[in-house]
Amino acid sequence: MSVDLAPECERFSGLIGRWSGRGSGDFPTIEPFEYLEEVTFSHMGRPFVVYAQKTRRAGTGEPLHTEVGYLRPVGEHGVEMLITQPTGISEIHTGTIGDGVMDLRSVGVCATPTAKQVDEVTRRFVLEGDSLGYEMHMAAVGQPLQFHLRAQLKRMD
Ligand code: HEM
């Protein structure tokens, strides 16, 4: 049974669906890499959007990073995002959405005792019709806030 998007989630309507594409990543402590990505934003009629992402290494197809989370509407143009990763890290973000741009900055990053150290994360999504791009920066493993990921996705449905 399909349900209507909650009115508060109208700001996320352009994101709802399945996306796939390609990205690249880097950080001072690692080798640069390229990856393939699939993302789904879905909803169940309640005032939040469900986010699910998985990636594979370009070339070999080896599974890489994956994460799940939620987008929550706040006020007129606000957004909160929660993201959890099997690497033991959870990000809590606040930000804004408007004119096809969603800007997020972490207000907290929590890690399990065995996870790598991640102190801060920023994420920016740019939606242009059936194209969705994003960049992710992080302060981690003793390095200041800087680029880790960039990807460009196309709508699959
Ligand atoms: C598209 C999503 C992502 C991909 C494909 C990806 C991929 C990678 C790869 C290939 C490495 C190199 C080392 C390794 O193989 O483990 C790495 C390192 C790392 N990534 Fe990511 N990553 C992603 C998202 C994230 C996110 C969301 C975070 C943090 C919130 C993160 C934090 C780290 C950290 C802390 C390291 C280790 C750096 C080090 O030990 O020197 N990554 N990532």
PDB file of C-alpha atoms and ligand atoms in Angstrom:
ATOM      1  CA  MET A   1       0.000   0.000   0.000  1.00  0.00           C
ATOM      2  CA  SER A   2       1.487   3.364  -0.932  1.00  0.00           C
ATOM      3  CA  VAL A   3       1.009   6.270   1.449  1.00  0.00           C
ATOM      4  CA  ASP A   4       1.278  10.027   0.885  1.00  0.00           C
ATOM      5  CA  LEU A   5       4.458  11.805   1.909  1.00  0.00           C
ATOM      6  CA  ALA A   6       3.932  13.589   5.249  1.00  0.00           C
ATOM      7  CA  PRO A   7       3.418  17.322   4.516  1.00  0.00           C
ATOM      8  CA  GLU A   8       6.435  18.239   6.710  1.00  0.00           C
ATOM      9  CA  CYS A   9       8.592  16.038   4.440  1.00  0.00           C
ATOM     10  CA  GLU A  10       7.666  17.886   1.234  1.00  0.00           C
ATOM     11  CA  ARG A  11      11.146  19.518   1.387  1.00  0.00           C
ATOM     12  CA  PHE A  12      12.628  16.009   0.877  1.00  0.00           C
ATOM     13  CA  SER A  13      10.296  15.028  -1.995  1.00  0.00           C
ATOM     14  CA  GLY A  14      12.990  15.418  -4.689  1.00  0.00           C
ATOM     15  CA  LEU A  15      15.180  12.900  -2.861  1.00  0.00           C
ATOM     16  CA  ILE A  16      12.629  10.105  -2.533  1.00  0.00           C
ATOM     17  CA  GLY A  17      13.591   7.166  -4.755  1.00  0.00           C
ATOM     18  CA  ARG A  18      16.547   4.993  -5.734  1.00  0.00           C
ATOM     19  CA  TRP A  19      19.847   6.467  -6.886  1.00  0.00           C
ATOM     20  CA  SER A  20      23.066   4.998  -8.205  1.00  0.00           C
ATOM     21  CA  GLY A  21      26.383   6.314  -9.440  1.00  0.00           C
ATOM     22  CA  ARG A  22      30.046   6.651  -8.832  1.00  0.00           C
ATOM     23  CA  GLY A  23      32.268   8.412  -6.328  1.00  0.00           C
ATOM     24  CA  SER A  24      35.835   8.984  -5.293  1.00  0.00           C
ATOM     25  CA  GLY A  25      37.468   9.348  -1.912  1.00  0.00           C
ATOM     26  CA  ASP A  26      40.702  10.421  -0.311  1.00  0.00           C
ATOM     27  CA  PHE A  27      42.223  11.379   3.032  1.00  0.00           C
ATOM     28  CA  PRO A  28      45.828  12.132   4.024  1.00  0.00           C
ATOM     29  CA  THR A  29      46.218   8.779   5.812  1.00  0.00           C
ATOM     30  CA  ILE A  30      44.904   6.495   3.017  1.00  0.00           C
ATOM     31  CA  GLU A  31      45.239   5.765  -0.699  1.00  0.00           C
ATOM     32  CA  PRO A  32      42.707   7.509  -2.972  1.00  0.00           C
ATOM     33  CA  PHE A  33      39.892   5.191  -4.117  1.00  0.00           C
ATOM     34  CA  GLU A  34      36.875   5.062  -6.455  1.00  0.00           C
ATOM     35  CA  TYR A  35      33.548   3.485  -5.637  1.00  0.00           C
ATOM     36  CA  LEU A  36      30.087   2.627  -6.954  1.00  0.00           C
ATOM     37  CA  GLU A  37      27.127   3.597  -4.792  1.00  0.00           C
ATOM     38  CA  GLU A  38      23.419   2.876  -4.401  1.00  0.00           C
ATOM     39  CA  VAL A  39      21.209   5.051  -2.223  1.00  0.00           C
ATOM     40  CA  THR A  40      17.521   4.829  -1.340  1.00  0.00           C
ATOM     41  CA  PHE A  41      15.444   7.548   0.295  1.00  0.00           C
ATOM     42  CA  SER A  42      12.011   6.187   1.226  1.00  0.00           C
ATOM     43  CA  HIS A  43       9.121   7.089   3.492  1.00  0.00           C
ATOM     44  CA  MET A  44       6.173   5.510   5.287  1.00  0.00           C
ATOM     45  CA  GLY A  45       3.914   8.551   5.532  1.00  0.00           C
ATOM     46  CA  ARG A  46       5.325   9.603   8.899  1.00  0.00           C
ATOM     47  CA  PRO A  47       7.372  12.798   9.410  1.00  0.00           C
ATOM     48  CA  PHE A  48      10.758  11.328   8.585  1.00  0.00           C
ATOM     49  CA  VAL A  49      12.572   9.879   5.565  1.00  0.00           C
ATOM     50  CA  VAL A  50      14.535   6.619   5.658  1.00  0.00           C
ATOM     51  CA  TYR A  51      18.054   6.641   4.140  1.00  0.00           C
ATOM     52  CA  ALA A  52      20.000   3.527   3.107  1.00  0.00           C
ATOM     53  CA  GLN A  53      23.329   3.468   1.277  1.00  0.00           C
ATOM     54  CA  LYS A  54      25.797   0.812   0.138  1.00  0.00           C
ATOM     55  CA  THR A  55      29.013   1.017  -1.852  1.00  0.00           C
ATOM     56  CA  ARG A  56      31.426  -1.248  -3.724  1.00  0.00           C
ATOM     57  CA  ARG A  57      34.984  -0.673  -4.852  1.00  0.00           C
ATOM     58  CA  ALA A  58      35.051   0.352  -8.524  1.00  0.00           C
ATOM     59  CA  GLY A  59      36.842  -2.221 -10.642  1.00  0.00           C
ATOM     60  CA  THR A  60      36.713  -5.164  -8.207  1.00  0.00           C
ATOM     61  CA  GLY A  61      33.126  -4.864  -6.923  1.00  0.00           C
ATOM     62  CA  GLU A  62      34.367  -5.571  -3.355  1.00  0.00           C
ATOM     63  CA  PRO A  63      31.796  -4.338  -0.789  1.00  0.00           C
ATOM     64  CA  LEU A  64      32.957  -1.136   0.924  1.00  0.00           C
ATOM     65  CA  HIS A  65      31.193   1.292   3.233  1.00  0.00           C
ATOM     66  CA  THR A  66      27.461   1.072   3.998  1.00  0.00           C
ATOM     67  CA  GLU A  67      25.213   3.176   6.232  1.00  0.00           C
ATOM     68  CA  VAL A  68      21.571   3.737   7.172  1.00  0.00           C
ATOM     69  CA  GLY A  69      19.732   6.611   8.782  1.00  0.00           C
ATOM     70  CA  TYR A  70      16.859   9.057   8.940  1.00  0.00           C
ATOM     71  CA  LEU A  71      16.103  12.591   7.815  1.00  0.00           C
ATOM     72  CA  ARG A  72      13.843  14.649  10.076  1.00  0.00           C
ATOM     73  CA  PRO A  73      12.194  17.929   9.054  1.00  0.00           C
ATOM     74  CA  VAL A  74      12.586  20.842  11.481  1.00  0.00           C
ATOM     75  CA  GLY A  75      10.730  24.153  11.242  1.00  0.00           C
ATOM     76  CA  GLU A  76      10.375  25.532   7.705  1.00  0.00           C
ATOM     77  CA  HIS A  77      13.788  24.801   6.152  1.00  0.00           C
ATOM     78  CA  GLY A  78      15.572  22.818   8.833  1.00  0.00           C
ATOM     79  CA  VAL A  79      16.747  19.241   8.801  1.00  0.00           C
ATOM     80  CA  GLU A  80      18.209  16.782  11.256  1.00  0.00           C
ATOM     81  CA  MET A  81      19.936  13.623  10.071  1.00  0.00           C
ATOM     82  CA  LEU A  82      20.980  10.491  11.961  1.00  0.00           C
ATOM     83  CA  ILE A  83      23.400   8.076  10.281  1.00  0.00           C
ATOM     84  CA  THR A  84      24.743   4.775  11.622  1.00  0.00           C
ATOM     85  CA  GLN A  85      27.622   2.768  10.177  1.00  0.00           C
ATOM     86  CA  PRO A  86      28.818  -0.800  10.799  1.00  0.00           C
ATOM     87  CA  THR A  87      32.293   0.646  11.439  1.00  0.00           C
ATOM     88  CA  GLY A  88      30.973   1.594  14.893  1.00  0.00           C
ATOM     89  CA  ILE A  89      30.277   5.251  14.122  1.00  0.00           C
ATOM     90  CA  SER A  90      27.035   7.231  14.420  1.00  0.00           C
ATOM     91  CA  GLU A  91      26.650  10.798  13.131  1.00  0.00           C
ATOM     92  CA  ILE A  92      24.030  13.263  14.389  1.00  0.00           C
ATOM     93  CA  HIS A  93      23.606  16.283  12.094  1.00  0.00           C
ATOM     94  CA  THR A  94      21.661  19.506  11.943  1.00  0.00           C
ATOM     95  CA  GLY A  95      21.335  21.663   8.853  1.00  0.00           C
ATOM     96  CA  THR A  96      19.191  23.347   6.263  1.00  0.00           C
ATOM     97  CA  ILE A  97      17.536  22.398   2.989  1.00  0.00           C
ATOM     98  CA  GLY A  98      16.422  24.692   0.169  1.00  0.00           C
ATOM     99  CA  ASP A  99      16.947  25.422  -3.544  1.00  0.00           C
ATOM    100  CA  GLY A 100      18.163  21.851  -4.093  1.00  0.00           C
ATOM    101  CA  VAL A 101      20.936  22.052  -1.501  1.00  0.00           C
ATOM    102  CA  MET A 102      20.986  20.194   1.807  1.00  0.00           C
ATOM    103  CA  ASP A 103      23.834  21.266   4.095  1.00  0.00           C
ATOM    104  CA  LEU A 104      24.610  19.243   7.207  1.00  0.00           C
ATOM    105  CA  ARG A 105      27.168  19.602   9.982  1.00  0.00           C
ATOM    106  CA  SER A 106      27.553  17.114  12.797  1.00  0.00           C
ATOM    107  CA  VAL A 107      26.549  18.201  16.283  1.00  0.00           C
ATOM    108  CA  GLY A 108      27.821  14.896  17.551  1.00  0.00           C
ATOM    109  CA  VAL A 109      29.730  11.866  16.353  1.00  0.00           C
ATOM    110  CA  CYS A 110      29.601   8.812  18.619  1.00  0.00           C
ATOM    111  CA  ALA A 111      31.824   5.805  18.265  1.00  0.00           C
ATOM    112  CA  THR A 112      31.998   2.366  19.808  1.00  0.00           C
ATOM    113  CA  PRO A 113      35.178   1.697  21.818  1.00  0.00           C
ATOM    114  CA  THR A 114      36.792  -0.149  18.883  1.00  0.00           C
ATOM    115  CA  ALA A 115      35.859   2.332  16.106  1.00  0.00           C
ATOM    116  CA  LYS A 116      38.264   4.722  14.375  1.00  0.00           C
ATOM    117  CA  GLN A 117      38.333   8.250  15.803  1.00  0.00           C
ATOM    118  CA  VAL A 118      35.960  10.620  13.945  1.00  0.00           C
ATOM    119  CA  ASP A 119      35.478  14.081  15.510  1.00  0.00           C
ATOM    120  CA  GLU A 120      33.376  16.009  12.999  1.00  0.00           C
ATOM    121  CA  VAL A 121      31.565  15.430   9.697  1.00  0.00           C
ATOM    122  CA  THR A 122      29.985  17.764   7.138  1.00  0.00           C
ATOM    123  CA  ARG A 123      27.805  16.592   4.276  1.00  0.00           C
ATOM    124  CA  ARG A 124      26.398  18.641   1.393  1.00  0.00           C
ATOM    125  CA  PHE A 125      23.874  17.160  -1.066  1.00  0.00           C
ATOM    126  CA  VAL A 126      23.030  19.006  -4.300  1.00  0.00           C
ATOM    127  CA  LEU A 127      19.914  17.923  -6.191  1.00  0.00           C
ATOM    128  CA  GLU A 128      19.385  18.957  -9.809  1.00  0.00           C
ATOM    129  CA  GLY A 129      16.405  17.080 -11.265  1.00  0.00           C
ATOM    130  CA  ASP A 130      17.472  13.454 -11.702  1.00  0.00           C
ATOM    131  CA  SER A 131      21.050  14.104 -10.575  1.00  0.00           C
ATOM    132  CA  LEU A 132      22.137  13.979  -6.961  1.00  0.00           C
ATOM    133  CA  GLY A 133      25.670  14.891  -5.950  1.00  0.00           C
ATOM    134  CA  TYR A 134      27.248  15.030  -2.524  1.00  0.00           C
ATOM    135  CA  GLU A 135      30.481  15.840  -0.744  1.00  0.00           C
ATOM    136  CA  MET A 136      31.518  14.643   2.679  1.00  0.00           C
ATOM    137  CA  HIS A 137      34.310  16.130   4.795  1.00  0.00           C
ATOM    138  CA  MET A 138      35.551  14.791   8.107  1.00  0.00           C
ATOM    139  CA  ALA A 139      37.960  15.485  10.941  1.00  0.00           C
ATOM    140  CA  ALA A 140      39.276  12.053  11.865  1.00  0.00           C
ATOM    141  CA  VAL A 141      42.264  10.028  13.073  1.00  0.00           C
ATOM    142  CA  GLY A 142      44.059  13.207  14.201  1.00  0.00           C
ATOM    143  CA  GLN A 143      43.544  15.060  10.888  1.00  0.00           C
ATOM    144  CA  PRO A 144      41.609  18.369  10.651  1.00  0.00           C
ATOM    145  CA  LEU A 145      38.276  18.702   8.809  1.00  0.00           C
ATOM    146  CA  GLN A 146      38.851  17.970   5.108  1.00  0.00           C
ATOM    147  CA  PHE A 147      37.598  16.142   2.042  1.00  0.00           C
ATOM    148  CA  HIS A 148      36.872  12.394   2.265  1.00  0.00           C
ATOM    149  CA  LEU A 149      34.166  11.695  -0.373  1.00  0.00           C
ATOM    150  CA  ARG A 150      32.491  13.034  -3.479  1.00  0.00           C
ATOM    151  CA  ALA A 151      29.895  11.213  -5.640  1.00  0.00           C
ATOM    152  CA  GLN A 152      27.446  11.858  -8.439  1.00  0.00           C
ATOM    153  CA  LEU A 153      24.280   9.737  -8.578  1.00  0.00           C
ATOM    154  CA  LYS A 154      21.442   9.372 -11.111  1.00  0.00           C
ATOM    155  CA  ARG A 155      17.840   8.497 -10.388  1.00  0.00           C
ATOM    156  CA  MET A 156      17.168   4.784 -11.057  1.00  0.00           C
ATOM    157  CA  ASP A 157      13.322   4.749 -11.055  1.00  0.00           C
TER     158      ASP A 157
HETATM  159  C1  HEM B   1      30.781   6.249   0.434  1.00  0.00           C
HETATM  160  C2  HEM B   1      31.130   5.988   1.681  1.00  0.00           C
HETATM  161  C3  HEM B   1      32.544   5.636   2.091  1.00  0.00           C
HETATM  162  C4  HEM B   1      33.483   4.920   1.424  1.00  0.00           C
HETATM  163  C5  HEM B   1      33.334   4.237   0.071  1.00  0.00           C
HETATM  164  C6  HEM B   1      34.672   4.905   2.262  1.00  0.00           C
HETATM  165  C7  HEM B   1      35.844   4.277   1.935  1.00  0.00           C
HETATM  166  C8  HEM B   1      36.989   4.281   2.674  1.00  0.00           C
HETATM  167  C9  HEM B   1      38.203   3.594   2.334  1.00  0.00           C
HETATM  168  C10 HEM B   1      38.401   2.747   1.072  1.00  0.00           C
HETATM  169  C11 HEM B   1      39.091   3.830   3.310  1.00  0.00           C
HETATM  170  C12 HEM B   1      40.535   3.327   3.353  1.00  0.00           C
HETATM  171  C13 HEM B   1      40.797   2.353   4.423  1.00  0.00           C
HETATM  172  C14 HEM B   1      39.878   1.172   4.404  1.00  0.00           C
HETATM  173  O1  HEM B   1      39.841   0.427   3.397  1.00  0.00           O
HETATM  174  O2  HEM B   1      39.188   0.958   5.415  1.00  0.00           O
HETATM  175  C15 HEM B   1      38.430   4.661   4.298  1.00  0.00           C
HETATM  176  C16 HEM B   1      38.999   5.079   5.468  1.00  0.00           C
HETATM  177  C17 HEM B   1      38.324   5.750   6.453  1.00  0.00           C
HETATM  178  N1  HEM B   1      37.049   6.232   6.387  1.00  0.00           N
HETATM  179 FE1  HEM B   1      35.792   6.058   4.830  1.00  0.00          FE
HETATM  180  N2  HEM B   1      34.436   5.625   3.406  1.00  0.00           N
HETATM  181  C18 HEM B   1      33.152   6.071   3.351  1.00  0.00           C
HETATM  182  C19 HEM B   1      32.500   6.805   4.298  1.00  0.00           C
HETATM  183  C20 HEM B   1      33.017   7.172   5.504  1.00  0.00           C
HETATM  184  C21 HEM B   1      32.316   7.859   6.551  1.00  0.00           C
HETATM  185  C22 HEM B   1      30.853   8.303   6.458  1.00  0.00           C
HETATM  186  C23 HEM B   1      33.190   8.022   7.581  1.00  0.00           C
HETATM  187  C24 HEM B   1      33.017   8.679   8.928  1.00  0.00           C
HETATM  188  C25 HEM B   1      31.917   9.177   9.409  1.00  0.00           C
HETATM  189  C26 HEM B   1      34.438   7.434   7.173  1.00  0.00           C
HETATM  190  C27 HEM B   1      35.567   7.397   7.957  1.00  0.00           C
HETATM  191  C28 HEM B   1      36.752   6.810   7.591  1.00  0.00           C
HETATM  192  C29 HEM B   1      37.901   6.713   8.467  1.00  0.00           C
HETATM  193  C30 HEM B   1      37.989   7.234   9.896  1.00  0.00           C
HETATM  194  C31 HEM B   1      38.887   6.061   7.758  1.00  0.00           C
HETATM  195  C32 HEM B   1      40.245   5.631   8.267  1.00  0.00           C
HETATM  196  C33 HEM B   1      41.342   6.580   8.019  1.00  0.00           C
HETATM  197  C34 HEM B   1      42.598   5.991   8.605  1.00  0.00           C
HETATM  198  O3  HEM B   1      42.550   4.990   9.302  1.00  0.00           O
HETATM  199  O4  HEM B   1      43.651   6.566   8.384  1.00  0.00           O
HETATM  200  N3  HEM B   1      34.310   6.942   5.921  1.00  0.00           N
HETATM  201  N4  HEM B   1      37.160   4.936   3.881  1.00  0.00           N
END
